mmCIF file of C-alpha atoms in Angstrom:
data_model
loop_
_atom_site.group_PDB
_atom_site.id
_atom_site.type_symbol
_atom_site.label_atom_id
_atom_site.label_comp_id
_atom_site.label_asym_id
_atom_site.label_seq_id
_atom_site.Cartn_x
_atom_site.Cartn_y
_atom_site.Cartn_z
ATOM 1 C CA MET A 1 93.635 76.798 29.542
ATOM 2 C CA SER A 2 91.938 79.589 27.037
ATOM 3 C CA GLY A 3 88.504 79.871 25.252
ATOM 4 C CA THR A 4 85.687 77.840 26.645
ATOM 5 C CA THR A 5 87.211 75.295 29.902
ATOM 6 C CA LEU A 6 83.363 73.066 31.268
ATOM 7 C CA VAL A 7 84.417 71.826 34.629
ATOM 8 C CA ILE A 8 83.473 68.126 35.583
ATOM 9 C CA PRO A 9 83.826 67.037 39.277
ATOM 10 C CA CYS A 10 84.557 63.723 39.897
ATOM 11 C CA TYR A 11 84.212 61.430 43.295
ATOM 12 C CA ASN A 12 84.484 57.812 42.928
ATOM 13 C CA GLU A 13 83.744 58.152 39.061
ATOM 14 C CA ALA A 14 86.131 55.224 38.222
ATOM 15 C CA ALA A 15 83.998 52.629 37.627
ATOM 16 C CA ARG A 16 81.433 54.486 35.296
ATOM 17 C CA LEU A 17 83.407 57.344 33.694
ATOM 18 C CA ASP A 18 82.571 57.259 29.891
ATOM 19 C CA GLN A 19 86.065 58.210 28.882
ATOM 20 C CA VAL A 20 85.574 57.200 25.195
ATOM 21 C CA ALA A 21 82.816 59.831 25.366
ATOM 22 C CA LEU A 22 84.674 62.398 26.753
ATOM 23 C CA ARG A 23 87.562 61.857 24.214
ATOM 24 C CA ALA A 24 84.889 62.377 20.874
ATOM 25 C CA PHE A 25 83.730 65.343 22.582
ATOM 26 C CA VAL A 26 86.696 67.295 22.825
ATOM 27 C CA ASP A 27 87.895 65.763 19.344
ATOM 28 C CA GLY A 28 84.751 66.970 17.963
ATOM 29 C CA ARG A 29 84.719 70.698 19.779
ATOM 30 C CA PRO A 30 88.938 71.798 19.381
ATOM 31 C CA ASP A 31 87.032 75.302 20.920
ATOM 32 C CA VAL A 32 86.385 73.446 24.129
ATOM 33 C CA ASN A 33 88.769 71.963 26.822
ATOM 34 C CA LEU A 34 87.670 69.665 30.333
ATOM 35 C CA LEU A 35 88.739 70.367 33.400
ATOM 36 C CA LEU A 36 88.388 66.922 35.575
ATOM 37 C CA VAL A 37 88.278 67.797 39.261
ATOM 38 C CA ASN A 38 88.696 65.144 41.821
ATOM 39 C CA ASP A 39 87.123 65.598 44.807
ATOM 40 C CA GLY A 40 89.402 63.793 46.993
ATOM 41 C CA SER A 41 88.375 60.523 45.351
ATOM 42 C CA THR A 42 88.964 56.923 47.523
ATOM 43 C CA ASP A 43 89.392 54.525 44.337
ATOM 44 C CA ALA A 44 90.750 54.715 40.868
ATOM 45 C CA THR A 45 89.777 57.705 39.655
ATOM 46 C CA GLU A 46 92.928 59.766 40.264
ATOM 47 C CA ALA A 47 94.540 57.490 37.697
ATOM 48 C CA CYS A 48 92.119 57.422 35.643
ATOM 49 C CA LEU A 49 92.077 61.078 35.184
ATOM 50 C CA ARG A 50 95.390 61.204 34.553
ATOM 51 C CA ALA A 51 95.446 58.717 32.070
ATOM 52 C CA LEU A 52 92.916 60.367 29.995
ATOM 53 C CA ALA A 53 94.176 63.772 30.622
ATOM 54 C CA ALA A 54 97.831 62.220 29.021
ATOM 55 C CA GLU A 55 96.141 61.239 26.155
ATOM 56 C CA ARG A 56 94.545 64.572 24.823
ATOM 57 C CA PRO A 57 97.509 67.158 26.359
ATOM 58 C CA GLY A 58 96.247 70.840 26.770
ATOM 59 C CA ARG A 59 92.705 69.805 25.926
ATOM 60 C CA ILE A 60 91.917 67.587 28.887
ATOM 61 C CA ASP A 61 93.308 68.643 32.458
ATOM 62 C CA VAL A 62 93.079 67.737 36.296
ATOM 63 C CA LEU A 63 92.877 69.278 39.340
ATOM 64 C CA SER A 64 92.920 67.237 42.535
ATOM 65 C CA LEU A 65 91.529 68.386 45.566
ATOM 66 C CA PRO A 66 93.235 67.003 48.590
ATOM 67 C CA ALA A 67 90.129 65.660 50.216
ATOM 68 C CA ASN A 68 86.706 65.204 49.373
ATOM 69 C CA ALA A 69 85.234 68.906 49.447
ATOM 70 C CA GLY A 70 81.605 68.060 48.447
ATOM 71 C CA LYS A 71 80.156 69.342 44.613
ATOM 72 C CA ALA A 72 80.198 72.234 45.089
ATOM 73 C CA GLU A 73 83.707 73.170 46.518
ATOM 74 C CA ALA A 74 84.724 70.512 43.562
ATOM 75 C CA VAL A 75 82.436 72.782 41.311
ATOM 76 C CA ARG A 76 83.624 76.332 42.929
ATOM 77 C CA GLN A 77 87.505 75.691 42.544
ATOM 78 C CA GLY A 78 86.843 74.250 39.403
ATOM 79 C CA LEU A 79 85.204 77.104 37.791
ATOM 80 C CA ARG A 80 87.726 79.689 39.392
ATOM 81 C CA ALA A 81 91.249 77.252 38.098
ATOM 82 C CA ALA A 82 89.612 78.036 34.191
ATOM 83 C CA LEU A 83 89.055 81.328 34.907
ATOM 84 C CA ALA A 84 92.175 81.991 36.109
ATOM 85 C CA GLY A 85 93.602 80.142 33.419
ATOM 86 C CA GLY A 86 92.076 83.119 31.003
ATOM 87 C CA ALA A 87 88.875 80.859 29.910
ATOM 88 C CA THR A 88 86.563 83.663 28.856
ATOM 89 C CA THR A 89 83.881 80.298 28.590
ATOM 90 C CA VAL A 90 83.122 77.708 31.641
ATOM 91 C CA GLY A 91 80.572 75.727 32.931
ATOM 92 C CA TYR A 92 79.965 72.086 34.799
ATOM 93 C CA PHE A 93 78.093 69.452 33.720
ATOM 94 C CA ASP A 94 77.667 65.686 35.626
ATOM 95 C CA ALA A 95 80.489 63.137 35.177
ATOM 96 C CA ASP A 96 78.465 60.839 34.990
ATOM 97 C CA LEU A 97 76.821 62.551 31.420
ATOM 98 C CA SER A 98 73.360 62.553 32.675
ATOM 99 C CA THR A 99 73.624 65.071 30.270
ATOM 100 C CA PRO A 100 75.195 64.181 27.397
ATOM 101 C CA THR A 101 77.841 66.211 25.614
ATOM 102 C CA GLY A 102 76.095 66.404 22.523
ATOM 103 C CA GLU A 103 73.484 68.673 24.655
ATOM 104 C CA MET A 104 76.526 70.438 26.276
ATOM 105 C CA ALA A 105 77.454 71.188 22.910
ATOM 106 C CA ARG A 106 74.349 72.688 22.129
ATOM 107 C CA LEU A 107 74.346 75.204 25.091
ATOM 108 C CA LEU A 108 77.604 76.382 24.073
ATOM 109 C CA ASP A 109 75.636 77.543 20.661
ATOM 110 C CA VAL A 110 72.818 78.916 22.309
ATOM 111 C CA LEU A 111 74.915 80.786 24.484
ATOM 112 C CA ALA A 112 76.623 82.254 21.290
ATOM 113 C CA ALA A 113 73.644 82.730 19.612
ATOM 114 C CA ARG A 114 71.431 84.561 22.267
ATOM 115 C CA GLY A 115 74.718 86.491 23.687
ATOM 116 C CA ALA A 116 73.544 85.218 27.182
ATOM 117 C CA GLU A 117 75.606 85.608 30.546
ATOM 118 C CA VAL A 118 74.145 82.471 31.703
ATOM 119 C CA VAL A 119 72.497 78.698 30.012
ATOM 120 C CA MET A 120 70.829 76.801 32.169
ATOM 121 C CA GLY A 121 70.061 73.155 31.059
ATOM 122 C CA ALA A 122 66.025 72.322 31.906
ATOM 123 C CA ARG A 123 64.841 68.628 31.877
ATOM 124 C CA VAL A 124 61.515 69.763 30.446
ATOM 125 C CA ALA A 125 59.634 66.293 29.905
ATOM 126 C CA LEU A 126 58.289 67.538 26.644
ATOM 127 C CA LEU A 127 56.787 65.165 23.522
ATOM 128 C CA GLY A 128 59.699 64.961 21.560
ATOM 129 C CA VAL A 129 62.373 64.547 23.798
ATOM 130 C CA ASP A 130 64.269 62.329 25.838
ATOM 131 C CA ILE A 131 63.926 63.065 29.885
ATOM 132 C CA ARG A 132 64.538 59.883 31.903
ATOM 133 C CA ARG A 133 63.851 61.193 35.587
ATOM 134 C CA GLN A 134 63.084 59.090 38.727
ATOM 135 C CA ALA A 135 59.131 59.983 39.549
ATOM 136 C CA ALA A 136 60.212 60.202 43.073
ATOM 137 C CA ARG A 137 63.742 62.736 41.978
ATOM 138 C CA HIS A 138 61.097 65.309 39.357
ATOM 139 C CA TYR A 139 58.360 65.811 41.691
ATOM 140 C CA LEU A 140 60.735 66.790 44.920
ATOM 141 C CA GLY A 141 62.952 68.545 41.799
ATOM 142 C CA ARG A 142 59.883 70.624 41.144
ATOM 143 C CA VAL A 143 59.030 70.871 44.669
ATOM 144 C CA PHE A 144 62.653 72.284 45.032
ATOM 145 C CA ALA A 145 62.315 74.694 41.806
ATOM 146 C CA SER A 146 59.107 75.988 43.373
ATOM 147 C CA VAL A 147 60.018 76.948 46.514
ATOM 148 C CA ALA A 148 63.141 78.273 45.316
ATOM 149 C CA SER A 149 61.701 80.763 42.819
ATOM 150 C CA LEU A 150 59.122 82.288 45.377
ATOM 151 C CA VAL A 151 62.176 82.574 47.992
ATOM 152 C CA PHE A 152 64.291 84.237 45.451
ATOM 153 C CA LYS A 153 61.413 86.203 43.899
ATOM 154 C CA THR A 154 63.189 84.630 40.362
ATOM 155 C CA ARG A 155 60.964 82.211 38.319
ATOM 156 C CA VAL A 156 63.834 79.648 37.305
ATOM 157 C CA TYR A 157 61.808 75.900 36.449
ATOM 158 C CA ASP A 158 64.495 73.557 36.693
ATOM 159 C CA THR A 159 67.132 75.322 39.551
ATOM 160 C CA GLN A 160 69.251 71.619 39.833
ATOM 161 C CA CYS A 161 69.972 70.760 36.229
ATOM 162 C CA GLY A 162 74.019 70.338 36.573
ATOM 163 C CA ALA A 163 74.420 71.517 33.229
ATOM 164 C CA LYS A 164 74.930 75.475 33.381
ATOM 165 C CA LEU A 165 76.926 77.881 31.215
ATOM 166 C CA PHE A 166 78.705 81.394 32.179
ATOM 167 C CA ARG A 167 80.295 84.220 30.460
ATOM 168 C CA ARG A 168 83.631 85.432 31.879
ATOM 169 C CA SER A 169 82.517 88.472 34.162
ATOM 170 C CA PRO A 170 83.269 90.204 37.397
ATOM 171 C CA ALA A 171 80.005 88.980 38.480
ATOM 172 C CA LEU A 172 81.198 85.701 37.844
ATOM 173 C CA GLU A 173 84.213 85.967 39.394
ATOM 174 C CA ALA A 174 82.647 87.964 42.910
ATOM 175 C CA ALA A 175 80.133 85.136 43.421
ATOM 176 C CA LEU A 176 83.103 82.578 42.667
ATOM 177 C CA GLU A 177 85.190 84.199 45.349
ATOM 178 C CA ALA A 178 83.537 82.614 48.640
ATOM 179 C CA PRO A 179 82.672 78.626 49.025
ATOM 180 C CA PHE A 180 79.106 78.403 48.765
ATOM 181 C CA LEU A 181 76.483 77.213 52.383
ATOM 182 C CA SER A 182 75.228 74.393 50.686
ATOM 183 C CA ARG A 183 76.571 71.004 49.353
ATOM 184 C CA TRP A 184 73.573 70.340 47.824
ATOM 185 C CA ALA A 185 71.246 73.803 46.537
ATOM 186 C CA PHE A 186 74.760 75.428 45.523
ATOM 187 C CA ASP A 187 73.590 76.048 42.168
ATOM 188 C CA VAL A 188 70.427 78.171 43.134
ATOM 189 C CA GLU A 189 73.494 79.891 45.655
ATOM 190 C CA LEU A 190 75.383 80.516 42.747
ATOM 191 C CA LEU A 191 72.236 82.204 40.595
ATOM 192 C CA GLY A 192 71.278 83.880 43.563
ATOM 193 C CA ARG A 193 74.927 85.528 43.557
ATOM 194 C CA LEU A 194 74.995 86.426 40.197
ATOM 195 C CA LEU A 195 71.708 88.168 40.300
ATOM 196 C CA ALA A 196 72.447 89.680 44.158
ATOM 197 C CA GLY A 197 75.852 91.055 42.766
ATOM 198 C CA THR A 198 77.655 93.110 45.468
ATOM 199 C CA PRO A 199 78.448 96.742 47.079
ATOM 200 C CA ASP A 200 81.267 96.744 44.476
ATOM 201 C CA THR A 201 80.456 94.820 41.814
ATOM 202 C CA PRO A 202 76.763 95.299 39.925
ATOM 203 C CA GLY A 203 74.938 91.993 39.620
ATOM 204 C CA LEU A 204 73.665 90.550 36.587
ATOM 205 C CA SER A 205 70.004 90.526 35.095
ATOM 206 C CA THR A 206 67.483 88.046 34.949
ATOM 207 C CA SER A 207 67.246 88.942 31.021
ATOM 208 C CA ASP A 208 71.117 87.966 31.089
ATOM 209 C CA VAL A 209 69.995 84.228 31.865
ATOM 210 C CA VAL A 210 68.380 82.013 29.310
ATOM 211 C CA GLU A 211 66.664 78.315 30.529
ATOM 212 C CA VAL A 212 67.059 75.399 28.028
ATOM 213 C CA PRO A 213 64.975 72.853 27.457
ATOM 214 C CA LEU A 214 67.494 69.451 27.118
ATOM 215 C CA ARG A 215 66.427 67.211 23.932
ATOM 216 C CA ALA A 216 68.171 64.929 25.975
ATOM 217 C CA TRP A 217 68.423 63.473 30.104
ATOM 218 C CA LYS A 218 68.581 60.629 32.531
ATOM 219 C CA ASP A 219 68.878 59.612 35.538
ATOM 220 C CA VAL A 220 72.117 57.653 36.007
ATOM 221 C CA PRO A 221 72.484 54.603 38.613
ATOM 222 C CA GLY A 222 74.465 55.158 41.713
ATOM 223 C CA SER A 223 74.087 59.581 41.698
ATOM 224 C CA LYS A 224 75.308 60.986 45.053
ATOM 225 C CA LEU A 225 72.331 63.017 45.087
ATOM 226 C CA ASN A 226 69.407 61.415 47.271
ATOM 227 C CA PRO A 227 66.109 62.058 48.312
ATOM 228 C CA THR A 228 67.475 63.298 52.077
ATOM 229 C CA ALA A 229 69.879 65.264 50.624
ATOM 230 C CA MET A 230 66.913 67.029 48.159
ATOM 231 C CA VAL A 231 64.942 67.580 51.912
ATOM 232 C CA GLY A 232 67.751 69.014 53.449
ATOM 233 C CA ALA A 233 68.603 71.718 50.782
ATOM 234 C CA LEU A 234 64.743 72.759 51.034
ATOM 235 C CA GLY A 235 66.513 73.754 54.086
ATOM 236 C CA ASP A 236 69.479 75.618 53.178
ATOM 237 C CA LEU A 237 67.185 78.317 51.291
ATOM 238 C CA ALA A 238 66.500 80.614 54.067
ATOM 239 C CA ARG A 239 70.621 80.500 54.927
ATOM 240 C CA ILE A 240 71.053 81.748 51.407
ATOM 241 C CA ARG A 241 68.752 83.995 51.504
ATOM 242 C CA LEU A 242 69.659 85.304 54.745
ATOM 243 C CA ALA A 243 73.477 85.413 52.917
ATOM 244 C CA LEU A 244 72.297 87.342 49.458
ATOM 245 C CA ALA A 245 71.192 90.284 51.995
ATOM 246 C CA ARG A 246 73.919 90.416 54.183
ATOM 247 C CA ARG A 247 76.157 90.600 50.340
ATOM 248 C CA ARG A 248 74.200 93.144 49.399
ATOM 249 C CA ARG A 249 74.517 95.364 52.407
ATOM 250 C CA SER A 250 78.104 94.336 52.563
#
């Protein structure tokens, strides 16, 4: 796959994967390919993904992991596979389409128009937009993003929104080389790696990153992320900060 490839991590998504929406998305965006990553599902997800890919050969592909490795690793493996396939722009969004495909298309347009290296969707409940989040998840998310901003000294409104795009760059390739430390806070870890760089690879500037308020987003029943996992992710931030400091020195 070349051009733009968007990764969708999938774990036991056979019952809720909206195949009609995904087909319509690639049909309406000839510049976009999809890479569906089956993260060791135990239901009929593999068969669903393979059938969908067979209907859109060359536009939709499937990467199957032998065992459940978690969303962080599924995303990392998918992004690396997309880059290996020649993609110049990559990204990921959730299989439940909590971020609608139309919003992913709009984020791609923003990436092109702004010339940014990274575009991140942000769930901001403004008047005139349709952002539907459970109250508990919203407030936990605000606490998490605030702590992450303080820890990494980078002002970010929404670190955990599962809608992100990246231009191919040495910084991105370096950021994806090693597995993430955190299963749920990997979005923060990925951003931290991109900004930190390595002794051999310059990091990105915060001016290279653009947050875009989404016009539509909704909590979908069956999400794998629960309040307990979010609290655990807060504990991962200290580990990530130490790892990034070592990364700069190594």
